[in-house]
Short mmCIF file of N, CA and C in Angstrom, two decimals:
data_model
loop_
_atom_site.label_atom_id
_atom_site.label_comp_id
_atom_site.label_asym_id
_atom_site.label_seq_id
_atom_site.Cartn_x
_atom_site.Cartn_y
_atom_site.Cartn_z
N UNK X 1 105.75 102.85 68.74
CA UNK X 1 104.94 101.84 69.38
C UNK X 1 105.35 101.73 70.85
N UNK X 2 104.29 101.40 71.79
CA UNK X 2 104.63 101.18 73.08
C UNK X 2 104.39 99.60 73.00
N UNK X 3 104.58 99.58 74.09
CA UNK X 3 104.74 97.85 74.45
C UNK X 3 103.83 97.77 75.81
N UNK X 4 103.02 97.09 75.52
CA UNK X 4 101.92 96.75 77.00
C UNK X 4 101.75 95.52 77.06
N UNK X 5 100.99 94.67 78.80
CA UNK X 5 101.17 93.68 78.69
C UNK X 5 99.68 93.23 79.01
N UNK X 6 98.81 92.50 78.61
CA UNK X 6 97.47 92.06 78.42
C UNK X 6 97.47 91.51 80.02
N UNK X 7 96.22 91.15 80.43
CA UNK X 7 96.23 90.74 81.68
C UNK X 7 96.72 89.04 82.42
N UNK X 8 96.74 88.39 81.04
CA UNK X 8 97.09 87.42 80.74
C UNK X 8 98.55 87.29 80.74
N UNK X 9 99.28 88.52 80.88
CA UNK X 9 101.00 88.26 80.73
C UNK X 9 101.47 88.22 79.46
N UNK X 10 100.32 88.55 78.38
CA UNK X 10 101.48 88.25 76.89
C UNK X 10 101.35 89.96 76.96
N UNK X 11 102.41 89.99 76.30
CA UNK X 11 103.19 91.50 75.66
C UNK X 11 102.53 91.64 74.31
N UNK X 12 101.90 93.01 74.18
CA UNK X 12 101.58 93.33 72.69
C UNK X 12 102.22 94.35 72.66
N UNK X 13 102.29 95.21 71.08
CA UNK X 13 103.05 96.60 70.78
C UNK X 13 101.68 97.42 70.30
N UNK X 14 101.14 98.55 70.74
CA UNK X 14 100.58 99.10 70.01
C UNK X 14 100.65 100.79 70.05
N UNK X 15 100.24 101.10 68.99
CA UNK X 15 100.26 102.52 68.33
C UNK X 15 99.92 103.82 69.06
N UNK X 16 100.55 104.34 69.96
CA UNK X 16 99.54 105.53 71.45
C UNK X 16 99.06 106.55 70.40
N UNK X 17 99.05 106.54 69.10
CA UNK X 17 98.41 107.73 67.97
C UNK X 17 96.98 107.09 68.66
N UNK X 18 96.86 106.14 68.51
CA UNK X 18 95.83 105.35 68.07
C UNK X 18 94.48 105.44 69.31
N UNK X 19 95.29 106.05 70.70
CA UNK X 19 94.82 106.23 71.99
C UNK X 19 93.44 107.01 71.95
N UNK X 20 92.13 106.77 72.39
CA UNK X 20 91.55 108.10 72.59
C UNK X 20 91.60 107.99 74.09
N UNK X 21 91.41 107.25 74.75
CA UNK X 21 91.64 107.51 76.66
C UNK X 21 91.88 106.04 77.08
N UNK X 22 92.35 106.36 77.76
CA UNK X 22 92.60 105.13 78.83
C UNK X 22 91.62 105.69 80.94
N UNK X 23 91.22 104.61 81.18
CA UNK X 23 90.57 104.87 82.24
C UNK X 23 90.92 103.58 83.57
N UNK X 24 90.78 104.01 84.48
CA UNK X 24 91.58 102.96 85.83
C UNK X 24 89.87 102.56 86.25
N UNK X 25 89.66 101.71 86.04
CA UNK X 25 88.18 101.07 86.51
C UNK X 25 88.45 99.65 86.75
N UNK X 26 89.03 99.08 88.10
CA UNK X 26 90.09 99.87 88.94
C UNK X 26 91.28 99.28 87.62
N UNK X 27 90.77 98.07 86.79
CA UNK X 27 92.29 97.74 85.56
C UNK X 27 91.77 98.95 84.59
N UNK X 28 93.14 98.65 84.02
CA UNK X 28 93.17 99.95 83.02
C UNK X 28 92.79 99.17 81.48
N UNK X 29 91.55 100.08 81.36
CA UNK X 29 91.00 99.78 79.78
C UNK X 29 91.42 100.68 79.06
N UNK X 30 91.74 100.67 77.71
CA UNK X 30 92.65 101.53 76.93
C UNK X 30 91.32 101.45 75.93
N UNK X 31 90.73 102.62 75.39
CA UNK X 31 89.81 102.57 74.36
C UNK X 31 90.32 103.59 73.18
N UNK X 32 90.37 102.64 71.82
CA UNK X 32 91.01 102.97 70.62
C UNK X 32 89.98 103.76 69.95
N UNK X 33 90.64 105.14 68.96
CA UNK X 33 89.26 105.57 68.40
C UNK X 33 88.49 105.07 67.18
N UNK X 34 88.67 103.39 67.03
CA UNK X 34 88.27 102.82 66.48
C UNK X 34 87.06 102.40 67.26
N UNK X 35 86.80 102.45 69.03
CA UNK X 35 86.12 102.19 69.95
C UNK X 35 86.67 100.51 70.60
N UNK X 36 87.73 100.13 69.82
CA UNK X 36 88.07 99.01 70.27
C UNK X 36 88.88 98.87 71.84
N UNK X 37 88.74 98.32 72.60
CA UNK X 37 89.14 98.40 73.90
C UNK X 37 90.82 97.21 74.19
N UNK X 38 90.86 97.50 75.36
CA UNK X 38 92.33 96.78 75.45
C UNK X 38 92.23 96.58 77.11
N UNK X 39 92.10 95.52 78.05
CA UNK X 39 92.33 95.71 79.05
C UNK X 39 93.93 95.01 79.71
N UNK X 40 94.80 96.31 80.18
CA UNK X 40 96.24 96.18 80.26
C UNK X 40 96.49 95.86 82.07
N UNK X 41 97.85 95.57 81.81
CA UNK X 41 98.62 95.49 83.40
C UNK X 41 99.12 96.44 84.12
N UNK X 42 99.28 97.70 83.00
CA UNK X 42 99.83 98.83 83.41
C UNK X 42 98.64 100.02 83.70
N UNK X 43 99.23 100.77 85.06
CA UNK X 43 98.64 101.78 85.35
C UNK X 43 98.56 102.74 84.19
N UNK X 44 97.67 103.89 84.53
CA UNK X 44 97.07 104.57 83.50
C UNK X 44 98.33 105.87 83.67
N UNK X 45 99.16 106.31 84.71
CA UNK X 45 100.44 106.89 84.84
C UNK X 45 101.48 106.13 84.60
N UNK X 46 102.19 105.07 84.24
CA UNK X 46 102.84 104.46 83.62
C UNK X 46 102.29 104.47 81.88
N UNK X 47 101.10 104.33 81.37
CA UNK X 47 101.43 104.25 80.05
C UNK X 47 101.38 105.66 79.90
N UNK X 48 100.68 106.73 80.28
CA UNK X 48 101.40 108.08 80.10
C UNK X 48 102.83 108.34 79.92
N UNK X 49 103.59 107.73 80.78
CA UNK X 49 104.94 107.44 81.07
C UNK X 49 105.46 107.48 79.71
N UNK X 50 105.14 105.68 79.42
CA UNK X 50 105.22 105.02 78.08
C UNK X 50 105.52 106.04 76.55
N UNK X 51 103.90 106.74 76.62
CA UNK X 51 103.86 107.27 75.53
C UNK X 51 104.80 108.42 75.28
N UNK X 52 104.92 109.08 76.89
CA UNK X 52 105.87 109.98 77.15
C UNK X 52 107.34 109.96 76.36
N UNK X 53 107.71 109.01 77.09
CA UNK X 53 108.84 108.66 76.63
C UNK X 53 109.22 107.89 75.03
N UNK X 54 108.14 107.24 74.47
CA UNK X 54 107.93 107.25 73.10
C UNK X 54 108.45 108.55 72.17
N UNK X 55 107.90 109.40 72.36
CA UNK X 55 107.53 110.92 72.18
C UNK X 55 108.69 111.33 71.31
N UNK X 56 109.30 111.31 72.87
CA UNK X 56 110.58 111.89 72.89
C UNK X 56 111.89 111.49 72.13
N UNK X 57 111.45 109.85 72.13
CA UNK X 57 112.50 109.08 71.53
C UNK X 57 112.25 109.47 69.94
N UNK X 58 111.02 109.83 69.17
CA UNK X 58 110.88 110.30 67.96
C UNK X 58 111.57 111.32 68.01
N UNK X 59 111.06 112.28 68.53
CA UNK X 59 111.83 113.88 68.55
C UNK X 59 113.87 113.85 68.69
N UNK X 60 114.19 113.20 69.55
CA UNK X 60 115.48 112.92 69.71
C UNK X 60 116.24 112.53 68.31
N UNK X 61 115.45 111.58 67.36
CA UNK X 61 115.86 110.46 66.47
C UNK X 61 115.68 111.48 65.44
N UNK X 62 114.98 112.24 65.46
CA UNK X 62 114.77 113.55 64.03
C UNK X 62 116.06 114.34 64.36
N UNK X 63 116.11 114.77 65.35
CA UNK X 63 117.17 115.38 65.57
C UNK X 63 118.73 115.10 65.65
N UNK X 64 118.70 113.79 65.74
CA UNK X 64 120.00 113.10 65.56
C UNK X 64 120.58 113.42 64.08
N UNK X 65 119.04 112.79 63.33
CA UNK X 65 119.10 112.49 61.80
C UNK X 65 119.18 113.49 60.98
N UNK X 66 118.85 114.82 61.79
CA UNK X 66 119.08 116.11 60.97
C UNK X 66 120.30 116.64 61.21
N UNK X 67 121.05 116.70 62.58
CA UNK X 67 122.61 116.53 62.18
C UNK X 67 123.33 115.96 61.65
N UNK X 68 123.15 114.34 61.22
CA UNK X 68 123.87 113.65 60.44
C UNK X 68 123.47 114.27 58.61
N UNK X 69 122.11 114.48 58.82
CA UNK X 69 122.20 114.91 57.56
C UNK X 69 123.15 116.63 57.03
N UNK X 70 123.59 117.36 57.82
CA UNK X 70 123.85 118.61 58.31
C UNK X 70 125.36 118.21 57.99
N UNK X 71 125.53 117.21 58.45
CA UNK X 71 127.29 116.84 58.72
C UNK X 71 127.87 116.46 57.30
N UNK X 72 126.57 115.53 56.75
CA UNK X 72 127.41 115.44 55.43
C UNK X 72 126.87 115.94 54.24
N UNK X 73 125.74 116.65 54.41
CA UNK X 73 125.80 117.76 53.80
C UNK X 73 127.51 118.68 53.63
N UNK X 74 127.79 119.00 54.73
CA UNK X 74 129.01 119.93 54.84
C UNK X 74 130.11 119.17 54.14
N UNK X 75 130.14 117.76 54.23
CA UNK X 75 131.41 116.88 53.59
C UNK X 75 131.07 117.00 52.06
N UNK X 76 130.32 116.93 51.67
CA UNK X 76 129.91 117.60 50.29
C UNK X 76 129.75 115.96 49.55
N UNK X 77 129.40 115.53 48.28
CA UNK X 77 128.67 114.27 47.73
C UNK X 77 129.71 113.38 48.26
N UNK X 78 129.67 112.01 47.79
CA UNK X 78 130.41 110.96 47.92
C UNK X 78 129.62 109.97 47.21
N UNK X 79 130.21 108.58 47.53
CA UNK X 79 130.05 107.58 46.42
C UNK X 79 128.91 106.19 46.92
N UNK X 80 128.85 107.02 48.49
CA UNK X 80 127.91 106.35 49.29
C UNK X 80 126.29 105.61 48.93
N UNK X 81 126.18 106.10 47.26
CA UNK X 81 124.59 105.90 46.95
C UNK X 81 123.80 106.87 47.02
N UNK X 82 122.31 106.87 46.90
CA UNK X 82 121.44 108.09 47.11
C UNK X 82 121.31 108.56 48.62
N UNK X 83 121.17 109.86 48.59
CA UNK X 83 120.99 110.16 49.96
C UNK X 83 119.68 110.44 50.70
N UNK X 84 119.65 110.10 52.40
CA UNK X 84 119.10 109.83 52.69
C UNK X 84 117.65 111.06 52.33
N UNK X 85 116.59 110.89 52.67
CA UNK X 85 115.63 112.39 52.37
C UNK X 85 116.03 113.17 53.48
N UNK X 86 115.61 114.70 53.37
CA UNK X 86 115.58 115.67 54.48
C UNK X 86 114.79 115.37 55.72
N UNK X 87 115.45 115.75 56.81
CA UNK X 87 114.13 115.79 58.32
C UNK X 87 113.52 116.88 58.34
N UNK X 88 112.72 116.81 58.39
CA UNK X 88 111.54 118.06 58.57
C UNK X 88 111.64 118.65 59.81
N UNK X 89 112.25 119.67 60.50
CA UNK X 89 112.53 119.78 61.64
C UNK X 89 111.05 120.25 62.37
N UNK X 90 110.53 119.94 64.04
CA UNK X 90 109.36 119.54 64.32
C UNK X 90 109.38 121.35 65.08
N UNK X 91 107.91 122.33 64.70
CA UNK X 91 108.07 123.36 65.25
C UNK X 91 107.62 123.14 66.41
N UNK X 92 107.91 124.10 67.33
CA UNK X 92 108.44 124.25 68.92
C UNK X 92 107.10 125.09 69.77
N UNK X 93 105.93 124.57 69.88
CA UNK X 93 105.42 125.11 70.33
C UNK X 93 105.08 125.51 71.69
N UNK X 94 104.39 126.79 72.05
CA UNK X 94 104.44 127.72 72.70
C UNK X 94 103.34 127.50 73.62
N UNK X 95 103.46 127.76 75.29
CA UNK X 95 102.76 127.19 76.03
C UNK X 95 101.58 128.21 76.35
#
């Protein structure tokens, strides 16, 4: 979830899956492909930003979670409870 702020100053969280474009006319309307609209405070290169950095923070967090799973994998069972599921590691595509 990103976090945007309505023009009004309240903060909402919503879903950038959920994005089909955002457009600078000159505020930035965010239109959902539900066709539902959103008019925000943030430039249309800032929530790029946003989602940007969203992104990444998923990709990072798989990857954390697949070394921890990696690590104790190697320590072999324990008494810790069920374990967590596998990360699906994300393929690497090619430009």
């Amino acid at each position: 979830m990103i976090v945007l702020t309505r023009l009004n100053g309240h903060a909402f969280a919503l879903n950038p899956d959920l994005i089909e474009r955002a457009e600078s006319t000159p505020d930035t309307v965010i239109t959902l492909v539900d066709g539902k609209k959103f008019v925000v405070a943030e430039s249309v290169f800032e929530m790029v930003t946003l989602i940007s950095d969203f992104r990444s923070s998923v990709i990072a967090r798989a990857q954390v979670l697949e070394t921890e799973m990696q690590h104790e994998q190697s320590q072999g069972p324990d008494d810790r409870g069920p374990q967590r599921g596998r990360v699906v590691p994300l393929p690497i595509r090619e430009a």
